[in-house]
Short mmCIF file of C-alpha atoms in Angstrom, two decimals:
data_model
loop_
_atom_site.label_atom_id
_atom_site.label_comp_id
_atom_site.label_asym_id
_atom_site.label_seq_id
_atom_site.Cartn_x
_atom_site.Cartn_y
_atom_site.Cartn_z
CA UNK A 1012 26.83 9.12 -19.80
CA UNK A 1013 24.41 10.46 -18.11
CA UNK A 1014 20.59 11.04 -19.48
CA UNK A 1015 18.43 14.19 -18.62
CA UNK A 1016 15.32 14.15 -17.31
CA UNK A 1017 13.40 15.49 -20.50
CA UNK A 1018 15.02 12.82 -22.94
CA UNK A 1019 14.00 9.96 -20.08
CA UNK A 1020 10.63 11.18 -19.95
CA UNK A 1021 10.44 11.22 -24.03
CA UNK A 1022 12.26 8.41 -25.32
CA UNK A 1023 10.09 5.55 -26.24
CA UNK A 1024 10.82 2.59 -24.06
CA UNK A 1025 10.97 -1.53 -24.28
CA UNK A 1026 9.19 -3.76 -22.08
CA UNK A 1027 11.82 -4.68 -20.43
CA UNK A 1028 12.87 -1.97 -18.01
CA UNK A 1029 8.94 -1.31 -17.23
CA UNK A 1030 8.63 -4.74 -15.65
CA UNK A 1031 12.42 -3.94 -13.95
CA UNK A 1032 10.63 -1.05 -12.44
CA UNK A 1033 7.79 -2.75 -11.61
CA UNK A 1034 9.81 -5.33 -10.15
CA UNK A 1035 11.44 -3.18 -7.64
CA UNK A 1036 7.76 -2.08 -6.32
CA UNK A 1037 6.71 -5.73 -5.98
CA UNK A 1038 9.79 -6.80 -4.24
CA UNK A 1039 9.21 -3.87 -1.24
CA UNK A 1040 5.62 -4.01 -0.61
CA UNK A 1041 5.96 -8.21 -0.40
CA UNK A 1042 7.72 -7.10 2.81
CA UNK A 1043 5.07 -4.22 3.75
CA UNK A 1044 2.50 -7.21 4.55
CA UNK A 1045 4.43 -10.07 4.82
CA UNK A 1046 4.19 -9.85 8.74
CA UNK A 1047 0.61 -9.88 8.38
CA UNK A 1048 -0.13 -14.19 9.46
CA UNK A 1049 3.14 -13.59 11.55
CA UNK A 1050 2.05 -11.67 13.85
CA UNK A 1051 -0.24 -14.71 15.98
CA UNK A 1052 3.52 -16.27 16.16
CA UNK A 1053 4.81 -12.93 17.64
CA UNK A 1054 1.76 -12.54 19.87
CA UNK A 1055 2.41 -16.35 21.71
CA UNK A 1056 5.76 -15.37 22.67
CA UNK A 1057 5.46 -11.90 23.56
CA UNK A 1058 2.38 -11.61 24.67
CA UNK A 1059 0.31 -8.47 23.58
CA UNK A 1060 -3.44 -7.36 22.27
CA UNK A 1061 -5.36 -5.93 19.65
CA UNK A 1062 -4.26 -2.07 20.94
CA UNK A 1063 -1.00 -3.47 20.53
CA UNK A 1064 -0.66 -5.01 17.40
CA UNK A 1065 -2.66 -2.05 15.86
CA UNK A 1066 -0.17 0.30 17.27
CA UNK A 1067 3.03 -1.93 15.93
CA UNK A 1068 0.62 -1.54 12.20
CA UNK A 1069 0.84 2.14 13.12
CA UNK A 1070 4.34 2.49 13.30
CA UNK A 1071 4.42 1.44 9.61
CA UNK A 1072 2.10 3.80 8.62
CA UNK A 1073 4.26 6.48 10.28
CA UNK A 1074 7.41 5.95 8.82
CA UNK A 1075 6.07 5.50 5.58
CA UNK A 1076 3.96 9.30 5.76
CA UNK A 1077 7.20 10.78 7.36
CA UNK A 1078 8.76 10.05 4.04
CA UNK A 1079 6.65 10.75 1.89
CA UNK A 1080 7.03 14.21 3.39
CA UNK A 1081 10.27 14.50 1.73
CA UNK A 1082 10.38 11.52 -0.91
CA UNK A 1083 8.68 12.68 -3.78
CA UNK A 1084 10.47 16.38 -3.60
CA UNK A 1085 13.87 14.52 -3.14
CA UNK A 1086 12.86 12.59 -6.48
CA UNK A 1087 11.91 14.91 -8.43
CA UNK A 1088 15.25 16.43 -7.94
CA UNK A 1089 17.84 14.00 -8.03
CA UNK A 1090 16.38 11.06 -9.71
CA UNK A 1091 14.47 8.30 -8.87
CA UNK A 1092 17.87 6.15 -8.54
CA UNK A 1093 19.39 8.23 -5.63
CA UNK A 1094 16.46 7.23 -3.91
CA UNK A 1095 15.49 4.13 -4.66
CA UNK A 1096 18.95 2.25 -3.39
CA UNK A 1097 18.48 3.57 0.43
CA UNK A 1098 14.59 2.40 0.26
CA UNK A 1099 16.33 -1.18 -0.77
CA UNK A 1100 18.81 -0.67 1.78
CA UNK A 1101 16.60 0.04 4.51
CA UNK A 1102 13.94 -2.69 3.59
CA UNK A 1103 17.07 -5.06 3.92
CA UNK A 1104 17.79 -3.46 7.49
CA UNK A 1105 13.83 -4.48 8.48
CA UNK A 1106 13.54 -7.86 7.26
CA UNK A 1107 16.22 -8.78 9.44
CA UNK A 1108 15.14 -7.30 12.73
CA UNK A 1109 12.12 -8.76 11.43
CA UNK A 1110 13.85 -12.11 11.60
CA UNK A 1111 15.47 -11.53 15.42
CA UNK A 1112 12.54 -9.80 16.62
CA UNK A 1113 12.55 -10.91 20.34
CA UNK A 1114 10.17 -7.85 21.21
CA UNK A 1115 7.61 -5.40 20.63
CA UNK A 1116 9.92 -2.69 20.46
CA UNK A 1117 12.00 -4.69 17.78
CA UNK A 1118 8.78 -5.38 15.64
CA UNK A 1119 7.82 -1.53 15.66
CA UNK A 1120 11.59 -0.87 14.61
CA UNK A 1121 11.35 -3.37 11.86
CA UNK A 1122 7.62 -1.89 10.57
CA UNK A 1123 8.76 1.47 10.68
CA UNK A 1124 12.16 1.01 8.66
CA UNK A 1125 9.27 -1.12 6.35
CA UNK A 1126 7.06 2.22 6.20
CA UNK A 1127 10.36 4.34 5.50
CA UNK A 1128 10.85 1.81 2.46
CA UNK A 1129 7.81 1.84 1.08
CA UNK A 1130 7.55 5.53 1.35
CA UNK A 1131 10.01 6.04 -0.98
CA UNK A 1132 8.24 3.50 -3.27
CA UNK A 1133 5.14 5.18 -3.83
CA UNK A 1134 6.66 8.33 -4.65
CA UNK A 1135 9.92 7.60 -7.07
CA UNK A 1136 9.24 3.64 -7.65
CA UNK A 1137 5.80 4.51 -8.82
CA UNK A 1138 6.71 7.39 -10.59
CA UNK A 1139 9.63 5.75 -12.04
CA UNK A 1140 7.58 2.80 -13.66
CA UNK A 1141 5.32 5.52 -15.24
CA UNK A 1142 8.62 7.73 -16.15
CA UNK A 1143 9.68 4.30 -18.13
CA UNK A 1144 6.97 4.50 -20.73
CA UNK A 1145 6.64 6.79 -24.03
CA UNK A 1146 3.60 9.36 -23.36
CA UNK A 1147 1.13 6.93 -25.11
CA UNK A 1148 1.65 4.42 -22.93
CA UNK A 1149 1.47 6.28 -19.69
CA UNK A 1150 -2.41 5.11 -18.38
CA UNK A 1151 -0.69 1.26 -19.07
CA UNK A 1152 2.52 2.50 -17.14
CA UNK A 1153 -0.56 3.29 -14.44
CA UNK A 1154 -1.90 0.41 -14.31
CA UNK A 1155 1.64 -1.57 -14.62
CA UNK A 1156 2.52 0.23 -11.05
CA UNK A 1157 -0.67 0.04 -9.43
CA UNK A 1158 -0.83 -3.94 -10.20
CA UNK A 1159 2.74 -4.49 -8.83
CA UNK A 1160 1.89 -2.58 -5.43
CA UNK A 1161 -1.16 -4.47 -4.99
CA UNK A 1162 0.61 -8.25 -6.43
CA UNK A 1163 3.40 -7.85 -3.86
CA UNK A 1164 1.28 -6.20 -1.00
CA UNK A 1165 -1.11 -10.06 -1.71
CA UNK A 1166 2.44 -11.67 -2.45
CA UNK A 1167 3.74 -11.71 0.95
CA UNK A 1168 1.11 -12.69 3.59
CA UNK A 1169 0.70 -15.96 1.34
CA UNK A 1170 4.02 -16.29 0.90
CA UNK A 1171 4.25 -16.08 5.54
CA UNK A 1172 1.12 -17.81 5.77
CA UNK A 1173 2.38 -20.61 4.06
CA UNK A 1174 6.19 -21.23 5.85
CA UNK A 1175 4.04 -20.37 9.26
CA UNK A 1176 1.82 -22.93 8.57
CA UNK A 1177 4.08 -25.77 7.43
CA UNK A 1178 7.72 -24.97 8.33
CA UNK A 1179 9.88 -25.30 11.48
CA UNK A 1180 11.21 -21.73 10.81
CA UNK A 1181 8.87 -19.66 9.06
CA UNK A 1182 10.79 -16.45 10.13
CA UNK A 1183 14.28 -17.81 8.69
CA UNK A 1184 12.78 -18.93 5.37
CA UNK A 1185 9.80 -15.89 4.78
CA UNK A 1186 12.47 -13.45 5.23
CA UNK A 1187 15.42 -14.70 4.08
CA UNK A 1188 13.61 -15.13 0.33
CA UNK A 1189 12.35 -11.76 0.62
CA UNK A 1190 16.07 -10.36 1.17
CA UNK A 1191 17.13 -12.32 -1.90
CA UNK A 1192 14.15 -10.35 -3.36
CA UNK A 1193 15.87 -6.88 -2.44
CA UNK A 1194 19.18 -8.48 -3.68
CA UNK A 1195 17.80 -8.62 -7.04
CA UNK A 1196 15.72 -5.42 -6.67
CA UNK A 1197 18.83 -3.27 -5.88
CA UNK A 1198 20.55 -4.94 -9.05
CA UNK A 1199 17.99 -3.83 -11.50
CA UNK A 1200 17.99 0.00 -9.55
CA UNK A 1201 21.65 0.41 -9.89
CA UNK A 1202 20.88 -0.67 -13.55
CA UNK A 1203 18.87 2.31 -14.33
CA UNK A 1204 21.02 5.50 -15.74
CA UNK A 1205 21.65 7.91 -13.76
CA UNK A 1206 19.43 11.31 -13.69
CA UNK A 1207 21.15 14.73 -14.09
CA UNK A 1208 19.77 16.84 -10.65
CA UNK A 1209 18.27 19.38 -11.20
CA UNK A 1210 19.90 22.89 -11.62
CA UNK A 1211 17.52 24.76 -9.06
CA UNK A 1212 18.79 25.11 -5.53
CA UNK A 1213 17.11 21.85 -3.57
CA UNK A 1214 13.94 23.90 -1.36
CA UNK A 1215 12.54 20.84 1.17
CA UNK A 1216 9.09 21.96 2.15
CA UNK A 1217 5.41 20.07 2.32
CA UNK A 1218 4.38 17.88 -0.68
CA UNK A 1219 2.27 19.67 -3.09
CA UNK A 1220 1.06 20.02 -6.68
CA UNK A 1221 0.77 22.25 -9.06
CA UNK A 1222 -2.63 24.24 -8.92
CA UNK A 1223 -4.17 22.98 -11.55
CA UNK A 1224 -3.84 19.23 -10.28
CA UNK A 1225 -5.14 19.84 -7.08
CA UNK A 1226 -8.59 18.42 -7.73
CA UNK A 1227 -6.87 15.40 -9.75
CA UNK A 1228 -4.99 14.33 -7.14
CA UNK A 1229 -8.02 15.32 -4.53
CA UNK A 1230 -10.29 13.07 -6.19
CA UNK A 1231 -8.08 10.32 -6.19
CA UNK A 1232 -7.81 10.33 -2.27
CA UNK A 1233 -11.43 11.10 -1.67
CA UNK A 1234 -11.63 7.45 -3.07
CA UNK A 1235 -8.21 5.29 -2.36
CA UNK A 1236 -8.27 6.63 1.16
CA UNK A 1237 -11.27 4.94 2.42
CA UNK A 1238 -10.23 1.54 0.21
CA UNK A 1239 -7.02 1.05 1.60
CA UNK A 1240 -7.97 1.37 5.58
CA UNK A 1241 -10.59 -1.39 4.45
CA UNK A 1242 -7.82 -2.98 3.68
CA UNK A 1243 -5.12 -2.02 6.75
CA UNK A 1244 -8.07 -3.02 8.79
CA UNK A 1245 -7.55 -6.55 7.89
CA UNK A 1246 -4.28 -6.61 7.38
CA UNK A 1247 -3.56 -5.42 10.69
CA UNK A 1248 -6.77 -6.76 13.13
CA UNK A 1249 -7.84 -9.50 10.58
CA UNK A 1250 -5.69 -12.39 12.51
CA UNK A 1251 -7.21 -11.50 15.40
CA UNK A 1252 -11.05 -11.25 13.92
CA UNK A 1253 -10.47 -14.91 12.83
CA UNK A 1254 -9.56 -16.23 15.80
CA UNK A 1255 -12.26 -14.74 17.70
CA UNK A 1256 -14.85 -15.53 15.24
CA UNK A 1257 -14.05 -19.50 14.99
CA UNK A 1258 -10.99 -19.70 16.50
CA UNK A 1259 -9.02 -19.91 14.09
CA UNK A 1260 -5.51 -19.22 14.61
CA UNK A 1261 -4.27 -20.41 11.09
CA UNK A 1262 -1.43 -18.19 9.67
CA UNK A 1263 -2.86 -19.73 6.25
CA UNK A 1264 -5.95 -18.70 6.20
CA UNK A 1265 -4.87 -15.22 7.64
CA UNK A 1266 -2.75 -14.85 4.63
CA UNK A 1267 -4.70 -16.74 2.09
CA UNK A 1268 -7.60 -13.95 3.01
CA UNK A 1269 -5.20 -11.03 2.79
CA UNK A 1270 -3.55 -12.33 0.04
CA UNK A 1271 -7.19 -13.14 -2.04
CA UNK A 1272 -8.11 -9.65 -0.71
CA UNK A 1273 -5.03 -8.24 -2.73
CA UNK A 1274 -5.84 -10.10 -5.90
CA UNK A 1275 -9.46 -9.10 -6.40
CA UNK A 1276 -7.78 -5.66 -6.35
CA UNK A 1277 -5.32 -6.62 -9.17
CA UNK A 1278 -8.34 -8.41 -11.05
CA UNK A 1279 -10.56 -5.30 -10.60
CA UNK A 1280 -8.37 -2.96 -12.73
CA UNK A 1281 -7.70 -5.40 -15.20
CA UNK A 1282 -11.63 -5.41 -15.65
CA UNK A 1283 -11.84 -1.67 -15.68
CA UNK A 1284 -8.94 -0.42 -17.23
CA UNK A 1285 -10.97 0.92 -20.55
CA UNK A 1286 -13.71 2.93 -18.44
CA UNK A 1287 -13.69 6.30 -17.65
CA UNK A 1288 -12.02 6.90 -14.69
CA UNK A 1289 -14.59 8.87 -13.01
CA UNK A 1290 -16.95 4.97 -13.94
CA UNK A 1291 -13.70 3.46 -11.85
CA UNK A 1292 -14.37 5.92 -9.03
CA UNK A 1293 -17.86 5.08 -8.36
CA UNK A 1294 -17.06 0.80 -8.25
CA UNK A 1295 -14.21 1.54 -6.18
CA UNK A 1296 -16.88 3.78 -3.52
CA UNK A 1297 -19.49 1.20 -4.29
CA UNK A 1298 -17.09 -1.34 -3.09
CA UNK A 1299 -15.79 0.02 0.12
CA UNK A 1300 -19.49 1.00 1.16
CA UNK A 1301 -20.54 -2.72 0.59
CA UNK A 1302 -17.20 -3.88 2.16
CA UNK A 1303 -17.88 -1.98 5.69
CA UNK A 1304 -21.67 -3.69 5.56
CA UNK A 1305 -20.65 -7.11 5.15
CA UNK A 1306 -17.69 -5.97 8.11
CA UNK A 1307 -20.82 -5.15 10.05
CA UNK A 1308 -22.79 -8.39 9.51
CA UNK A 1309 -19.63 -10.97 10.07
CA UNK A 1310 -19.26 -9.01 13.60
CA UNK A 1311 -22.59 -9.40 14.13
CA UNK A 1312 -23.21 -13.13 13.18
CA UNK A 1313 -19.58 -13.85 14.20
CA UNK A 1314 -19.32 -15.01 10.46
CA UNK A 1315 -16.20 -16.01 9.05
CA UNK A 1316 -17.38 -16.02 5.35
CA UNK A 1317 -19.12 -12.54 6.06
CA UNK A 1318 -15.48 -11.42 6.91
CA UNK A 1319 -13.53 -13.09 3.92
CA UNK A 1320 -16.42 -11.05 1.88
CA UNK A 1321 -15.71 -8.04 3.34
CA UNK A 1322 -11.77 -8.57 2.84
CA UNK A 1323 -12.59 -9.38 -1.00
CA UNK A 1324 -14.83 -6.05 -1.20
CA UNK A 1325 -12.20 -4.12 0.37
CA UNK A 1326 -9.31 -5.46 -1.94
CA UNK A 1327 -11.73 -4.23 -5.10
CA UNK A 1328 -12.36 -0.69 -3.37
CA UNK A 1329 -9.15 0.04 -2.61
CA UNK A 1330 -7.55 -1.25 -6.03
CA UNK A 1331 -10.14 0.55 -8.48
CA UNK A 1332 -9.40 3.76 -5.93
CA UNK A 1333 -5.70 3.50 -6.44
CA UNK A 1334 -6.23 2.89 -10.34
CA UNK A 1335 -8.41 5.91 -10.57
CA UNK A 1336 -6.14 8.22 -8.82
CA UNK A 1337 -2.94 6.97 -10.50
CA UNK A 1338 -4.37 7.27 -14.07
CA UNK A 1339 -5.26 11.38 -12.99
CA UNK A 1340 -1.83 11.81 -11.79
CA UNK A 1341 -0.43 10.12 -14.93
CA UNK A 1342 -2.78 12.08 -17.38
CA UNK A 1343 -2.49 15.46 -16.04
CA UNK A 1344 0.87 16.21 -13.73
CA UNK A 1345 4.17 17.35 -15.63
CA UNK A 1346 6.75 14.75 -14.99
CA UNK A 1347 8.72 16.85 -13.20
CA UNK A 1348 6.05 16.95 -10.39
CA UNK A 1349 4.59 13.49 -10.42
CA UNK A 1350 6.51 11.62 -7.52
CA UNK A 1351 5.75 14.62 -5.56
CA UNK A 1352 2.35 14.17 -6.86
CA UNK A 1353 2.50 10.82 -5.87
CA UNK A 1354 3.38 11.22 -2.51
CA UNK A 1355 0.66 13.65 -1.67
CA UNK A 1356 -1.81 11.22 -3.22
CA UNK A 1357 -0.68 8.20 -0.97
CA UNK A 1358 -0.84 10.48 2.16
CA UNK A 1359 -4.25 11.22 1.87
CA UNK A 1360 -4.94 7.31 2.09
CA UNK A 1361 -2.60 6.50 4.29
CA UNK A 1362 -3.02 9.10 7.60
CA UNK A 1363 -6.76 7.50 7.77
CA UNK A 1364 -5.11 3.90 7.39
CA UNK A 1365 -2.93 4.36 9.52
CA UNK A 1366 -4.94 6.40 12.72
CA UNK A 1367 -8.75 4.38 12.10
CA UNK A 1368 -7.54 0.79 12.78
CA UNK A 1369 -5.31 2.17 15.39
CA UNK A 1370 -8.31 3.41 17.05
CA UNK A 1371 -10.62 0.67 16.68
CA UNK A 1372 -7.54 -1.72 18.31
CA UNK A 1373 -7.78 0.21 21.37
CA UNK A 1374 -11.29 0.48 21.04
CA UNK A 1375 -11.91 -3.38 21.13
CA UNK A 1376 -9.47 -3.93 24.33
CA UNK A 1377 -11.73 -1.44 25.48
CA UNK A 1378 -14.94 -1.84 24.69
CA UNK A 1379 -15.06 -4.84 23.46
CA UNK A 1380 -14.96 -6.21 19.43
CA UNK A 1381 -18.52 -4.88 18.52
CA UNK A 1382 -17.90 -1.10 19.64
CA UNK A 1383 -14.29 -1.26 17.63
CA UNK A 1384 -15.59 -2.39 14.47
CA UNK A 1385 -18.86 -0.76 14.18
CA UNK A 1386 -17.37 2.79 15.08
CA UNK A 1387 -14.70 1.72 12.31
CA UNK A 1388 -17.00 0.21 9.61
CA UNK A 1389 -19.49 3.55 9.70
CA UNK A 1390 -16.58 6.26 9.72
CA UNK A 1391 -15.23 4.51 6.43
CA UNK A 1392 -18.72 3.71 4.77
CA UNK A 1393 -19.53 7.58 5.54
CA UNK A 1394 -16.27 8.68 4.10
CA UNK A 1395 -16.80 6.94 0.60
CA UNK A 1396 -20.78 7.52 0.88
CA UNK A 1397 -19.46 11.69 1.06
CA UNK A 1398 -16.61 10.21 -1.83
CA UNK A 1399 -19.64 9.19 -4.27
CA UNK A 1400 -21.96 12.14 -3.72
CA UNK A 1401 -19.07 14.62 -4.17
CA UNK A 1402 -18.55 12.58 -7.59
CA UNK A 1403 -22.08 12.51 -8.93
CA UNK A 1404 -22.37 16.38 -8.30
CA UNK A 1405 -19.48 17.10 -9.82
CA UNK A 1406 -21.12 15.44 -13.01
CA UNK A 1407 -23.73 17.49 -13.01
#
């Protein structure tokens, strides 16, 4: 039997398959960052910089806005289901290369099958958690969706920074457990009933939303775009900040900082779930702006608790930005439109998370770590500055 669309969206809805769906989010972004403390293992026996590494992050970012060019369109009209078992698939494909990776071209294979994944994620896994829940509960089904992205995106450098630092084979045993992860991931997708397509004729063009949402969704990136290159910025150049700070070359404390970085951005929208959302908008710009300042003064002092600071602020501005936009999207787009939705949302933050620390990688072989992160630090703090005073006017 199969279930339409309109009776998924309406029925009310147990527990139970919200935390399945949330479960399947988790499972793929533990393997979006899980290279994260790995990468100082990689760089030994390969051999390669900052530009480098920034430009392996970048292949990630790629493959994940090349599908969201498509995702959310595709599940909107076939279901989040025919979807979500390739993403599974694919994430499978990368944590395996990511295991035998012998070379650079190997690693950017594995993070772009990872970006493919998780493409599909934030358009029909996210929407699909939300889809789960009766209309009342749709701001909780937000908030449900946003906290598994950010849990398994903190999940997974801890879970590498730990086998990296203690065992023999860190690759064998980080990515082996995250396959068994998938495993059970792809069991509770092929659980899910399976949507009725729609009857229109299938029209593959650019993301978009309705009209009316524009601003909604707008608003959302002016905000969760400037948090999550904070955040990308560590994730992808933070190894290398540590080391060259106090050399440090501990996969621990690489992914103890990205994975503390993640959880202040769970805590944070625990803490402001009940405000207003435009309230959650001005923390989260608040947040990045201090974030970028305290970036600025651990370069400058060559501070390692200035940078684990910054790392925390960034983890809040990014996670009250993704909360903010999320609970718009939820409110105010038809279901029918809200993976597509979702997908435009999460390109807005990506293309600057991706391109920015790119840059400043290439920037520090260049020029040296100052120039990189300074050039970085004010483009982001001027982006969420130009965020808040588009906000307050709007108020007015």
């Amino acid at each position: 039997m199969t279930a339409t669309p309109s009776a998924l969206a309406a029925a009310p809805t147990s527990t139970a398959p919200l935390l399945r769906a949330a479960g399947v989010v988790t499972a793929v972004f533990i393997l979006s960052n899980a290279a994260t403390p790995l990468y100082g293992h990689w760089q030994q026996q390969m051999g390669f910089g900052a530009g480098t590494l920034a430009t392996i992050f970048t292949c990630y970012i790629l493959g994940l806005l090349g599908t969201l060019l498509v995702a959310g369109r595709l599940s909107d009209h076939f279901g989040a289901k025919a979807l979500l078992i390739p993403a599974l698939m694919l994430a499978m494909i990368a944590a395996v290369l990511f295991q035998l990776a012998t070379s650079v071209a190997l690693l950017m294979a594995a993070r772009l099958l990872t970006g493919v994944a998780v493409g599909i994620i934030v358009s029909a896994g996210m929407a699909n958690v939300v889809n789960q829940a009766a209309h009342s509960q749709k701001r909780q089904a937000s908030l449900l969706a946003s906290v598994a992205m950010v849990l398994g995106a903190g999940t997974g450098p801890l879970l590498a920074g730990i086998m990296a630092q203690y065992s023999h084979h860190p690759l064998t045993v980080v990515f082996n457990l995250e396959l068994l992860l998938l495993a059970l991931a792809l069991w509770a997708v092929l659980a899910l009933p399976r949507q009725r397509p729609a009857t229109a004729a299938l029209k593959l063009r650019l993301p978009s939303v309705p009209r009316e949402n524009i601003g909604h969704v707008l608003r959302g990136v002016a905000f969760f775009g400037p948090g999550i290159t904070a955040t990308s910025f560590v994730l992808s150049l933070g190894p290398s900040l540590f080391a060259a700070f106090a050399h440090v070359g501990s996969p621990l404390i690489a992914g103890g900082t990205a994975f503390a970085m993640f959880m202040v951005g769970v805590a944070v929208q625990f803490a402001v779930q009940r405000l207003a959302v435009t309230r959650i908008f001005l923390i989260s710009g608040l947040a990045t702006v201090l974030a970028m300042a305290t970036l600025w003064l651990a370069v400058g002092q060559s501070s390692v608790p200035w940078l684990v600071l910054s790392a925390l602020l960034a983890g809040a501005g990014q996670g009250t930005g993704q909360l903010g936009g999320l609970s718009l999207i939820a409110l105010h787009v038809p279901a029918n439109r809200r993976a597509e939705a979702n997908g435009v949302f999460n390109m807005g933050g990506y293309v600057p998370a991706g391109a920015l620390p790119m840059v400043a990688g290439h920037l520090i072989d260049l020029h040296g770590l100052a120039t990189g992160v300074t050039v970085l630090a004010a483009i982001i703090a001027g982006l969420a500055v130009a965020a808040l005073i588009t906000v307050q006017r709007l108020q007015r």
